[in-house]
Tab-separated table of C-alpha atoms and ligand atoms in Angstrom:
chain	number	residue	atom	x	y	z
W	1	MET	CA	-20.192	61.918	-18.032
W	2	LEU	CA	-21.693	65.152	-19.333
W	3	GLU	CA	-25.162	64.123	-18.004
W	4	ASN	CA	-26.870	67.435	-16.981
W	5	LYS	CA	-23.682	69.598	-17.460
W	6	LYS	CA	-24.556	73.096	-18.646
W	7	ILE	CA	-22.325	73.919	-21.644
W	8	VAL	CA	-22.287	77.441	-23.451
W	9	LEU	CA	-21.046	76.799	-27.043
W	10	GLY	CA	-19.610	79.829	-28.683
W	11	ILE	CA	-19.482	79.526	-32.664
W	12	THR	CA	-17.382	81.856	-34.491
W	13	GLY	CA	-17.239	82.798	-38.235
W	14	GLY	CA	-15.182	80.234	-39.860
W	15	ILE	CA	-16.142	77.425	-42.525
W	16	ALA	CA	-15.914	74.934	-39.723
W	17	ALA	CA	-19.047	76.512	-38.111
W	18	TYR	CA	-21.195	73.921	-39.839
W	19	LYS	CA	-19.406	71.303	-37.643
W	20	ALA	CA	-20.657	73.048	-34.635
W	21	ALA	CA	-24.135	71.628	-35.554
W	22	GLU	CA	-22.727	68.064	-35.142
W	23	LEU	CA	-21.116	69.097	-31.959
W	24	THR	CA	-24.267	70.308	-30.636
W	25	ARG	CA	-26.122	67.165	-31.469
W	26	THR	CA	-23.357	65.058	-29.813
W	27	LEU	CA	-23.413	67.083	-26.677
W	28	ILE	CA	-27.261	66.828	-26.474
W	29	LYS	CA	-27.017	63.053	-26.939
W	30	ALA	CA	-24.421	62.905	-24.088
W	31	GLY	CA	-26.995	64.298	-21.829
W	32	ALA	CA	-25.579	67.922	-21.644
W	33	GLN	CA	-27.820	71.157	-21.564
W	34	VAL	CA	-26.478	73.455	-24.277
W	35	ARG	CA	-27.024	77.116	-25.032
W	36	VAL	CA	-25.275	78.586	-28.137
W	37	ILE	CA	-23.872	82.046	-28.673
W	38	MET	CA	-23.204	82.854	-32.239
W	39	THR	CA	-21.058	85.749	-33.553
W	40	LYS	CA	-22.166	87.816	-36.389
W	41	SER	CA	-19.895	86.208	-38.758
W	42	ALA	CA	-20.752	82.679	-37.740
W	43	GLU	CA	-24.337	83.476	-38.941
W	44	ALA	CA	-22.838	83.915	-42.370
W	45	PHE	CA	-22.003	80.038	-42.229
W	46	ILE	CA	-24.847	78.624	-40.388
W	47	THR	CA	-28.329	79.679	-39.285
W	48	PRO	CA	-29.353	80.251	-35.741
W	49	LEU	CA	-32.433	78.170	-36.547
W	50	THR	CA	-30.292	75.011	-37.097
W	51	LEU	CA	-28.601	75.451	-33.713
W	52	GLN	CA	-31.766	76.200	-31.962
W	53	THR	CA	-33.275	73.029	-33.271
W	54	LEU	CA	-30.406	70.936	-32.478
W	55	SER	CA	-29.656	72.511	-29.017
W	56	GLN	CA	-33.293	72.605	-27.952
W	57	GLY	CA	-32.840	76.059	-26.586
W	58	PRO	CA	-32.509	79.639	-27.500
W	59	VAL	CA	-29.547	80.830	-29.510
W	60	TYR	CA	-27.907	84.080	-28.527
W	61	THR	CA	-26.591	86.367	-31.134
W	62	ASN	CA	-26.921	90.070	-30.050
W	63	LEU	CA	-25.354	91.709	-26.951
W	64	PHE	CA	-28.063	94.274	-26.659
W	65	ALA	CA	-31.235	92.219	-27.768
W	66	LEU	CA	-34.360	92.855	-25.802
W	67	THR	CA	-35.628	89.495	-24.524
W	68	GLU	CA	-38.808	88.597	-22.852
W	69	ARG	CA	-36.619	88.139	-19.516
W	70	TYR	CA	-34.918	91.024	-17.912
W	71	ASP	CA	-31.772	89.226	-17.129
W	72	ILE	CA	-28.548	90.572	-18.915
W	73	ALA	CA	-27.672	88.028	-21.303
W	74	HIS	CA	-23.797	87.795	-20.874
W	75	ILE	CA	-24.133	87.710	-17.094
W	76	ALA	CA	-26.922	85.218	-17.019
W	77	LEU	CA	-25.083	82.930	-19.552
W	78	ALA	CA	-21.807	83.204	-17.447
W	79	ASP	CA	-23.487	82.176	-14.290
W	80	TRP	CA	-25.737	79.462	-15.913
W	81	ALA	CA	-22.761	77.585	-17.491
W	82	ASP	CA	-20.597	74.840	-15.976
W	83	ALA	CA	-18.091	75.223	-18.901
W	84	PHE	CA	-17.691	77.208	-22.254
W	85	VAL	CA	-16.625	75.769	-25.453
W	86	VAL	CA	-15.461	78.130	-28.305
W	87	ALA	CA	-15.654	75.798	-31.560
W	88	PRO	CA	-14.547	76.829	-34.106
W	89	ALA	CA	-12.595	79.590	-32.721
W	90	THR	CA	-11.239	82.024	-35.341
W	91	GLY	CA	-7.908	83.750	-35.190
W	92	ASN	CA	-9.761	86.897	-34.699
W	93	VAL	CA	-11.813	85.708	-31.723
W	94	ILE	CA	-8.594	84.041	-30.092
W	95	GLY	CA	-6.901	87.410	-30.381
W	96	LYS	CA	-9.836	89.365	-28.874
W	97	ILE	CA	-10.092	86.806	-25.852
W	98	ALA	CA	-6.302	86.945	-25.432
W	99	SER	CA	-6.360	90.882	-25.585
W	100	GLY	CA	-9.377	91.395	-23.249
W	101	ILE	CA	-11.459	92.922	-25.891
W	102	ALA	CA	-15.324	92.324	-25.430
W	103	ASP	CA	-17.249	93.775	-28.233
W	104	ASP	CA	-19.828	91.269	-28.900
W	105	LEU	CA	-22.039	88.804	-26.817
W	106	LEU	CA	-19.626	85.934	-27.023
W	107	THR	CA	-16.480	87.873	-26.059
W	108	THR	CA	-18.340	89.798	-23.441
W	109	THR	CA	-19.690	86.529	-21.873
W	110	LEU	CA	-16.217	85.062	-21.881
W	111	MET	CA	-14.866	88.077	-20.069
W	112	ALA	CA	-17.613	88.040	-17.598
W	113	GLN	CA	-17.310	84.127	-16.577
W	114	ASN	CA	-14.760	82.164	-14.326
W	115	LYS	CA	-15.589	78.625	-15.455
W	116	PRO	CA	-13.365	76.162	-17.492
W	117	VAL	CA	-13.147	77.134	-21.120
W	118	LEU	CA	-12.228	75.041	-24.065
W	119	VAL	CA	-11.009	76.829	-27.178
W	120	CYS	CA	-10.947	74.755	-30.426
W	121	PRO	CA	-8.974	76.927	-33.177
W	122	ALA	CA	-9.883	76.404	-36.720
W	123	MET	CA	-8.501	78.474	-39.684
W	124	ASN	CA	-6.324	78.311	-42.622
W	125	ASP	CA	-2.793	76.834	-42.013
W	126	LYS	CA	-0.866	80.146	-42.717
W	127	MET	CA	-3.384	82.124	-40.296
W	128	LEU	CA	-2.798	79.536	-37.668
W	129	ALA	CA	1.193	79.801	-38.084
W	130	ASN	CA	0.908	83.471	-37.899
W	131	PRO	CA	3.130	84.565	-34.959
W	132	ALA	CA	0.413	86.891	-33.635
W	133	VAL	CA	-2.199	84.010	-33.399
W	134	GLN	CA	0.606	81.624	-32.017
W	135	GLU	CA	1.281	84.297	-29.280
W	136	ASN	CA	-2.504	84.756	-28.604
W	137	ILE	CA	-2.749	80.906	-28.247
W	138	GLY	CA	0.216	80.906	-25.771
W	139	LYS	CA	-1.531	83.614	-23.756
W	140	LEU	CA	-4.795	81.660	-23.693
W	141	ILE	CA	-2.924	78.668	-22.283
W	142	ARG	CA	-1.080	80.703	-19.759
W	143	PHE	CA	-4.542	82.363	-18.669
W	144	GLY	CA	-5.575	78.787	-17.931
W	145	TYR	CA	-7.808	78.150	-21.051
W	146	ALA	CA	-7.758	74.699	-22.469
W	147	VAL	CA	-6.747	74.963	-26.022
W	148	MET	CA	-7.010	72.022	-28.429
W	149	GLU	CA	-4.454	71.404	-31.135
W	150	SER	CA	-6.045	71.783	-34.555
W	151	GLY	CA	-6.217	68.803	-36.719
W	152	VAL	CA	-4.006	68.359	-39.801
W	153	GLY	CA	-5.421	67.516	-43.230
W	154	GLU	CA	-7.159	68.993	-46.276
W	155	LEU	CA	-8.640	72.581	-45.386
W	156	ALA	CA	-11.537	74.428	-47.023
W	157	CYS	CA	-9.186	76.581	-48.882
W	158	LYS	CA	-7.836	73.295	-50.542
W	159	THR	CA	-4.470	73.507	-49.161
W	160	THR	CA	-3.271	70.677	-46.817
W	161	GLY	CA	-1.938	71.648	-43.289
W	162	ALA	CA	-2.653	72.241	-39.662
W	163	GLY	CA	-5.857	74.242	-38.998
W	164	ARG	CA	-8.793	71.805	-39.155
W	165	LEU	CA	-11.313	71.717	-36.388
W	166	PRO	CA	-10.431	68.699	-34.392
W	167	ASP	CA	-12.762	65.735	-34.783
W	168	ILE	CA	-16.030	65.887	-32.807
W	169	PRO	CA	-15.142	62.750	-30.618
W	170	ASP	CA	-11.909	64.447	-29.642
W	171	ILE	CA	-13.642	67.625	-28.843
W	172	LEU	CA	-16.058	65.679	-26.826
W	173	ASP	CA	-13.087	64.131	-25.026
W	174	ALA	CA	-11.667	67.379	-24.216
W	175	ILE	CA	-14.868	68.770	-22.932
W	176	GLU	CA	-15.090	65.761	-20.499
W	177	ASN	CA	-11.527	66.656	-19.510
W	178	LEU	CA	-12.751	69.986	-18.200
W	179	PHE	CA	-14.733	68.353	-15.562
W	180	LEU	CA	-12.167	65.700	-14.589
W	181	PRO	CA	-9.507	65.839	-11.807
W	182	ARG	CA	-5.921	65.948	-13.100
W	183	ASP	CA	-5.118	63.442	-10.614
W	184	PHE	CA	-2.759	61.543	-12.848
W	185	ALA	CA	-0.610	64.540	-13.870
W	186	GLY	CA	3.134	63.461	-13.736
W	187	GLU	CA	2.280	59.767	-13.934
W	188	LYS	CA	3.586	57.412	-16.593
W	189	VAL	CA	0.985	54.875	-17.343
W	190	LEU	CA	1.526	51.854	-19.494
W	191	ILE	CA	-1.510	50.108	-20.812
W	192	THR	CA	-1.874	46.980	-22.874
W	193	ALA	CA	-5.070	46.267	-24.903
W	194	GLY	CA	-6.650	44.060	-27.503
W	195	PRO	CA	-5.919	40.439	-28.498
W	196	THR	CA	-2.652	39.010	-29.581
W	197	GLN	CA	-2.493	36.932	-32.962
W	198	GLU	CA	-0.288	33.751	-33.037
W	199	PRO	CA	0.423	32.979	-36.721
W	200	LEU	CA	0.262	29.437	-37.985
W	201	ASP	CA	1.375	30.307	-41.599
W	202	PRO	CA	1.142	33.523	-43.534
W	203	VAL	CA	-2.641	33.133	-43.794
W	204	ARG	CA	-3.943	31.721	-40.382
W	205	TYR	CA	-3.572	32.542	-36.850
W	206	ILE	CA	-4.700	31.804	-33.194
W	207	THR	CA	-6.579	34.616	-31.500
W	208	ASN	CA	-9.407	35.529	-29.189
W	209	ARG	CA	-12.407	37.745	-29.181
W	210	SER	CA	-10.975	40.618	-27.475
W	211	SER	CA	-11.826	44.010	-29.062
W	212	GLY	CA	-9.524	46.263	-27.303
W	213	LYS	CA	-12.416	48.596	-26.049
W	214	MET	CA	-11.697	48.240	-22.447
W	215	GLY	CA	-8.022	48.829	-22.778
W	216	TYR	CA	-8.383	51.805	-24.993
W	217	ALA	CA	-11.113	53.226	-22.632
W	218	LEU	CA	-8.302	53.074	-19.897
W	219	ALA	CA	-5.734	54.766	-22.003
W	220	ARG	CA	-8.213	57.564	-22.832
W	221	ALA	CA	-9.315	57.877	-19.093
W	222	ALA	CA	-5.721	58.026	-17.886
W	223	HIS	CA	-4.852	60.580	-20.524
W	224	GLN	CA	-7.905	62.653	-19.676
W	225	ARG	CA	-6.828	62.808	-16.064
W	226	GLY	CA	-3.352	64.099	-16.951
W	227	ALA	CA	-1.245	61.004	-17.259
W	228	HIS	CA	1.454	60.466	-19.821
W	229	VAL	CA	0.109	57.427	-21.552
W	230	THR	CA	1.858	54.599	-23.624
W	231	LEU	CA	-0.527	52.246	-25.153
W	232	VAL	CA	0.739	48.734	-26.334
W	233	SER	CA	-2.161	47.451	-28.535
W	234	GLY	CA	-2.755	44.127	-30.275
W	235	PRO	CA	-4.653	44.235	-33.372
W	236	THR	CA	-8.007	45.843	-33.229
W	237	HIS	CA	-10.315	47.752	-35.410
W	238	LEU	CA	-10.484	50.942	-33.096
W	239	PRO	CA	-8.975	54.281	-34.018
W	240	ALA	CA	-5.951	55.117	-31.998
W	241	PRO	CA	-6.641	57.283	-29.070
W	242	ARG	CA	-5.006	60.555	-28.656
W	243	VAL	CA	-2.290	59.437	-26.135
W	244	GLU	CA	1.458	60.169	-25.966
W	245	LYS	CA	2.615	56.849	-27.550
W	246	VAL	CA	0.885	53.910	-29.273
W	247	ILE	CA	2.965	50.760	-29.957
W	248	GLN	CA	1.158	48.371	-32.348
W	249	VAL	CA	2.092	44.820	-31.875
W	250	ARG	CA	0.838	41.418	-33.178
W	251	THR	CA	2.115	38.459	-31.080
W	252	ALA	CA	2.295	37.728	-27.445
W	253	MET	CA	6.135	37.663	-27.839
W	254	GLU	CA	6.165	41.232	-29.545
W	255	MET	CA	3.861	42.404	-26.692
W	256	HIS	CA	6.160	41.064	-24.197
W	257	GLN	CA	9.140	42.802	-25.725
W	258	ALA	CA	7.385	46.239	-26.088
W	259	VAL	CA	6.239	46.008	-22.414
W	260	MET	CA	9.538	45.209	-21.151
W	261	ASP	CA	11.168	47.892	-23.078
W	262	CYS	CA	9.035	50.585	-21.633
W	263	CYS	CA	7.967	49.226	-18.034
W	264	ASP	CA	10.841	50.670	-16.092
W	265	ASP	CA	9.703	54.239	-15.668
W	266	ALA	CA	5.908	53.377	-15.498
W	267	THR	CA	4.269	54.394	-12.314
W	268	LEU	CA	1.201	52.455	-13.179
W	269	ILE	CA	0.874	49.202	-15.400
W	270	ILE	CA	-2.635	47.992	-16.551
W	271	LYS	CA	-2.594	44.787	-18.548
W	272	ALA	CA	-6.020	44.729	-20.047
W	273	ALA	CA	-4.772	42.794	-23.089
W	274	ALA	CA	-6.000	39.194	-23.819
W	275	VAL	CA	-2.714	37.705	-24.304
W	276	ALA	CA	-2.857	34.262	-26.088
W	277	ASP	CA	-1.194	31.738	-23.672
W	278	TYR	CA	0.021	29.587	-26.473
W	279	ARG	CA	1.453	30.024	-30.140
W	280	PRO	CA	1.963	27.515	-32.731
W	281	LYS	CA	5.311	25.899	-32.168
W	282	ALA	CA	6.316	26.309	-35.739
W	283	GLN	CA	5.287	29.043	-38.236
W	284	ALA	CA	5.144	27.861	-41.774
W	285	LEU	CA	6.632	30.318	-44.213
W	286	GLN	CA	4.153	29.185	-46.910
W	287	LYS	CA	0.445	28.625	-46.664
W	288	ILE	CA	-0.166	25.132	-45.352
W	289	LYS	CA	-1.930	23.059	-47.967
W	290	LYS	CA	-4.690	20.821	-47.005
W	291	ASP	CA	-3.393	17.845	-48.761
W	292	ARG	CA	-0.549	17.804	-46.157
W	293	GLY	CA	-3.330	16.219	-43.875
W	294	MET	CA	-2.387	18.232	-40.879
W	295	THR	CA	-4.877	17.108	-37.889
W	296	ALA	CA	-3.122	18.749	-34.990
W	297	VAL	CA	-1.180	21.917	-34.167
W	298	GLU	CA	1.731	21.678	-31.726
W	299	LEU	CA	1.788	24.648	-29.309
W	300	ALA	CA	4.399	26.435	-27.439
W	301	ARG	CA	3.719	28.295	-24.250
W	302	ASN	CA	3.985	32.139	-24.588
W	303	PRO	CA	5.501	34.201	-21.651
W	304	ASP	CA	3.018	35.409	-19.053
W	305	ILE	CA	3.863	39.141	-19.306
W	306	ILE	CA	2.040	40.277	-16.159
W	307	ALA	CA	3.566	37.573	-14.146
W	308	ASP	CA	7.116	38.648	-15.312
W	309	LEU	CA	6.398	42.174	-14.254
W	310	GLY	CA	5.081	40.988	-10.840
W	311	ALA	CA	8.345	39.150	-10.395
W	312	ARG	CA	10.434	42.060	-11.203
W	313	LYS	CA	8.937	44.069	-8.408
W	314	LYS	CA	9.485	47.485	-9.718
W	315	LYS	CA	8.058	50.904	-8.513
W	316	GLY	CA	4.390	51.824	-9.117
W	317	LEU	CA	1.189	49.729	-9.252
W	318	LEU	CA	0.370	46.613	-11.331
W	319	VAL	CA	-3.122	46.017	-12.299
W	320	GLY	CA	-4.450	42.956	-14.192
W	321	PHE	CA	-7.473	41.670	-15.608
W	322	ALA	CA	-9.310	38.237	-15.202
W	323	MET	CA	-11.776	37.353	-17.780
W	324	GLU	CA	-13.619	34.190	-16.562
W	325	THR	CA	-16.628	32.044	-17.270
W	326	GLU	CA	-17.017	30.361	-13.980
W	327	ASP	CA	-15.794	31.056	-10.356
W	328	LEU	CA	-15.088	34.525	-11.270
W	329	LEU	CA	-14.013	35.880	-7.829
W	330	ASP	CA	-11.934	32.863	-6.704
W	331	ASN	CA	-10.137	32.753	-10.029
W	332	ALA	CA	-9.449	36.527	-10.010
W	333	ARG	CA	-8.114	36.410	-6.566
W	334	GLN	CA	-5.765	33.583	-7.279
W	335	LYS	CA	-4.316	35.306	-10.108
W	336	LEU	CA	-3.838	38.569	-8.115
W	337	VAL	CA	-1.802	36.508	-5.678
W	338	LYS	CA	-0.035	34.274	-7.984
W	339	LYS	CA	1.149	37.113	-10.326
W	340	ASN	CA	1.961	39.484	-7.480
W	341	LEU	CA	-0.481	42.313	-8.648
W	342	ASP	CA	-1.769	45.202	-6.650
W	343	MET	CA	-5.363	44.942	-8.211
W	344	ILE	CA	-7.244	42.786	-10.483
W	345	ILE	CA	-10.489	43.550	-12.365
W	346	ALA	CA	-12.687	40.497	-12.712
W	347	ASN	CA	-15.340	40.237	-15.433
W	348	ASN	CA	-17.524	37.435	-16.385
W	349	LEU	CA	-17.974	36.722	-20.188
W	350	ARG	CA	-21.289	35.213	-19.417
W	351	GLU	CA	-22.841	38.222	-17.792
W	352	GLU	CA	-25.089	40.496	-19.814
W	353	GLY	CA	-23.326	43.793	-20.620
W	354	ALA	CA	-19.950	42.576	-19.944
W	355	GLY	CA	-17.145	40.969	-22.033
W	356	PHE	CA	-15.204	41.529	-25.205
W	357	GLN	CA	-17.214	43.343	-27.867
W	358	THR	CA	-19.582	45.279	-25.866
W	359	ASP	CA	-19.290	49.040	-25.068
W	360	THR	CA	-20.268	48.238	-21.491
W	361	ASN	CA	-18.741	46.326	-18.728
W	362	VAL	CA	-19.661	44.750	-15.324
W	363	ILE	CA	-16.514	44.664	-13.310
W	364	THR	CA	-15.406	43.642	-9.874
W	365	ILE	CA	-12.220	45.302	-8.490
W	366	LEU	CA	-10.299	43.210	-6.056
W	367	ASP	CA	-7.141	44.590	-4.379
W	368	ARG	CA	-4.133	43.304	-2.636
W	369	ASN	CA	-5.484	44.405	0.825
W	370	GLY	CA	-8.479	41.947	0.268
W	371	LYS	CA	-11.036	44.561	-0.588
W	372	THR	CA	-13.733	43.832	-3.135
W	373	ILE	CA	-15.780	46.333	-4.987
W	374	ALA	CA	-18.543	45.179	-7.286
W	375	LEU	CA	-19.827	47.662	-9.776
W	376	GLU	CA	-22.964	47.867	-11.768
W	377	LYS	CA	-23.084	47.805	-15.496
W	378	MET	CA	-21.631	50.947	-16.972
W	379	SER	CA	-19.765	52.106	-20.204
W	380	LYS	CA	-16.156	50.989	-20.453
W	381	LEU	CA	-15.107	54.637	-20.059
W	382	GLU	CA	-16.835	55.067	-16.845
W	383	ALA	CA	-15.398	51.620	-15.636
W	384	ALA	CA	-12.126	52.931	-16.568
W	385	HIS	CA	-12.363	55.799	-14.410
W	386	ARG	CA	-13.736	53.911	-11.535
W	387	ILE	CA	-10.473	51.729	-11.885
W	388	LEU	CA	-8.261	54.688	-11.872
W	389	ASP	CA	-10.300	56.018	-8.778
W	390	HIS	CA	-9.287	52.868	-6.979
W	391	VAL	CA	-5.728	53.046	-8.299
W	392	ARG	CA	-5.591	56.429	-6.764
W	393	THR	CA	-6.940	55.139	-3.332
W	394	LEU	CA	-4.431	52.255	-3.435
W	395	GLY	CA	-1.650	54.461	-4.415
W	396	ALA	CA	-2.234	56.861	-1.640
W	397	GLN	CA	-1.652	53.925	0.729
W	398	LYS	CA	1.752	53.913	-0.651
W	399	GLY	CA	2.548	50.180	-0.407
W	400	SER	CA	4.544	49.578	-3.391
W	401	ARG	CA	4.575	46.036	-4.880
W	402	GLY	CA	8.144	45.749	-4.203
W	403	LYS	CA	7.548	45.500	-0.534
W	404	LYS	CA	5.628	42.272	-0.776
P	1	CTP	N1	-1.538	37.928	-19.175
P	1	CTP	C1	-0.303	38.138	-19.535
P	1	CTP	N2	0.286	37.287	-20.399
P	1	CTP	C2	-0.222	36.119	-20.688
P	1	CTP	C3	-1.387	35.816	-20.273
P	1	CTP	C4	-2.114	36.764	-19.436
P	1	CTP	O1	0.170	39.182	-19.271
P	1	CTP	N3	0.677	35.335	-21.436
P	1	CTP	C5	-2.218	38.926	-18.334
P	1	CTP	C6	-3.450	39.519	-18.793
P	1	CTP	O2	-3.214	40.594	-19.617
P	1	CTP	C7	-4.293	39.762	-17.653
P	1	CTP	C8	-4.018	38.635	-16.689
P	1	CTP	O3	-2.730	38.118	-17.139
P	1	CTP	O4	-4.145	40.931	-17.089
P	1	CTP	C9	-4.941	37.385	-16.753
P	1	CTP	O5	-5.211	36.976	-17.852
P	1	CTP	P1	-6.152	35.712	-18.211
P	1	CTP	O6	-6.250	35.296	-19.492
P	1	CTP	O7	-7.515	36.004	-17.316
P	1	CTP	O8	-5.383	34.665	-17.277
P	1	CTP	P2	-4.337	33.442	-17.613
P	1	CTP	O9	-3.339	33.861	-16.518
P	1	CTP	O10	-4.000	33.508	-18.874
P	1	CTP	O11	-5.027	32.204	-17.014
P	1	CTP	P3	-6.159	31.326	-17.630
P	1	CTP	O12	-6.143	31.503	-19.233
P	1	CTP	O13	-5.822	29.982	-17.219
P	1	CTP	O14	-7.586	31.819	-17.009
């Protein structure tokens, strides 16, 4: 998503400046072009040579430096950039930007530009809580800057509190957000993800190979586009995404309950979870011993959560997934109709680059109007955005599923 995007990274003088090296590396890996501006105090924490090596480009430190070229650095950088990131941003620099002070290359460049800017504050917890700093952060937000919330945890000064530089993947997410439309602002999106586990006894359970990656990517994408996201997740090994609400469940029955509890005000529901269709009829309270000679497990049918949602015919759009190993499109279309969905995302477990554990997917989108869109292999996050793009198109046609 950041392929060929031109990012100016401003580094200011806090201990978290060393993490800017990792951020630079991550941006380059994501395909971005990076130019670094360092303040004088940042140079006390990390050397320009480190940043030059990692960014594969010049590092700018001095407002009045004579360079081989005649262009004025702050104007040239302001024109060149697609976006600006200040990470870490000290209370001092936040104060300067908020007050219209431009007394070094970074603050002058920021004053001279009109591109999206992300500010990532990092400082001691008491400094962050200082009313002047809080007021300045508020001002930046009012001026239209994107300001990240600092992380909470152990700080360099050995206290624990708010003020850590947010984690690099979260900063990367926020940088991607700068380039995304906020076309889901005001929407309430409910997403399910991951497998369910159906216990047989305290030790064993029935499950499937779902990793949750597709559902988590959808939650992230919807959040990036401004939606209020609730994620209902079965057991996964993934870190919880930064969304409004994450509800962890284990069984299909628990997922059914959680979804029914929060589906009413959802304007979009996407059921990416791989729900177990059956559960052991009886769940032993103690471990089942092998001497019992058990050779068969009696199963009970789980509720079909999405079919229940389809039958309730509420407002908003309902999107399902179909994971198949044969007759992909026929099976998917049948599920679309039978479960009263607006859209279904078909993926074939047997296709290279598709399926449960991978970071990529190969999907075909089918909608209630009979449209079929086959997409090439792409990352699950990109696929998530393409799904949301189609939701947008379908939503614009304004046929609620209640009208069917
Ligand atoms: N689904 C659900 N509740 C279930 C089973 C499935 O909500 N008990 C949802 C899935 O989240 C998915 C869609 O239904 O969005 C299709 O799931 P899939 O497993 O492909 O289909 P099934 O209806 O279970 O049919 P089958 O297993 O026979 O392919």
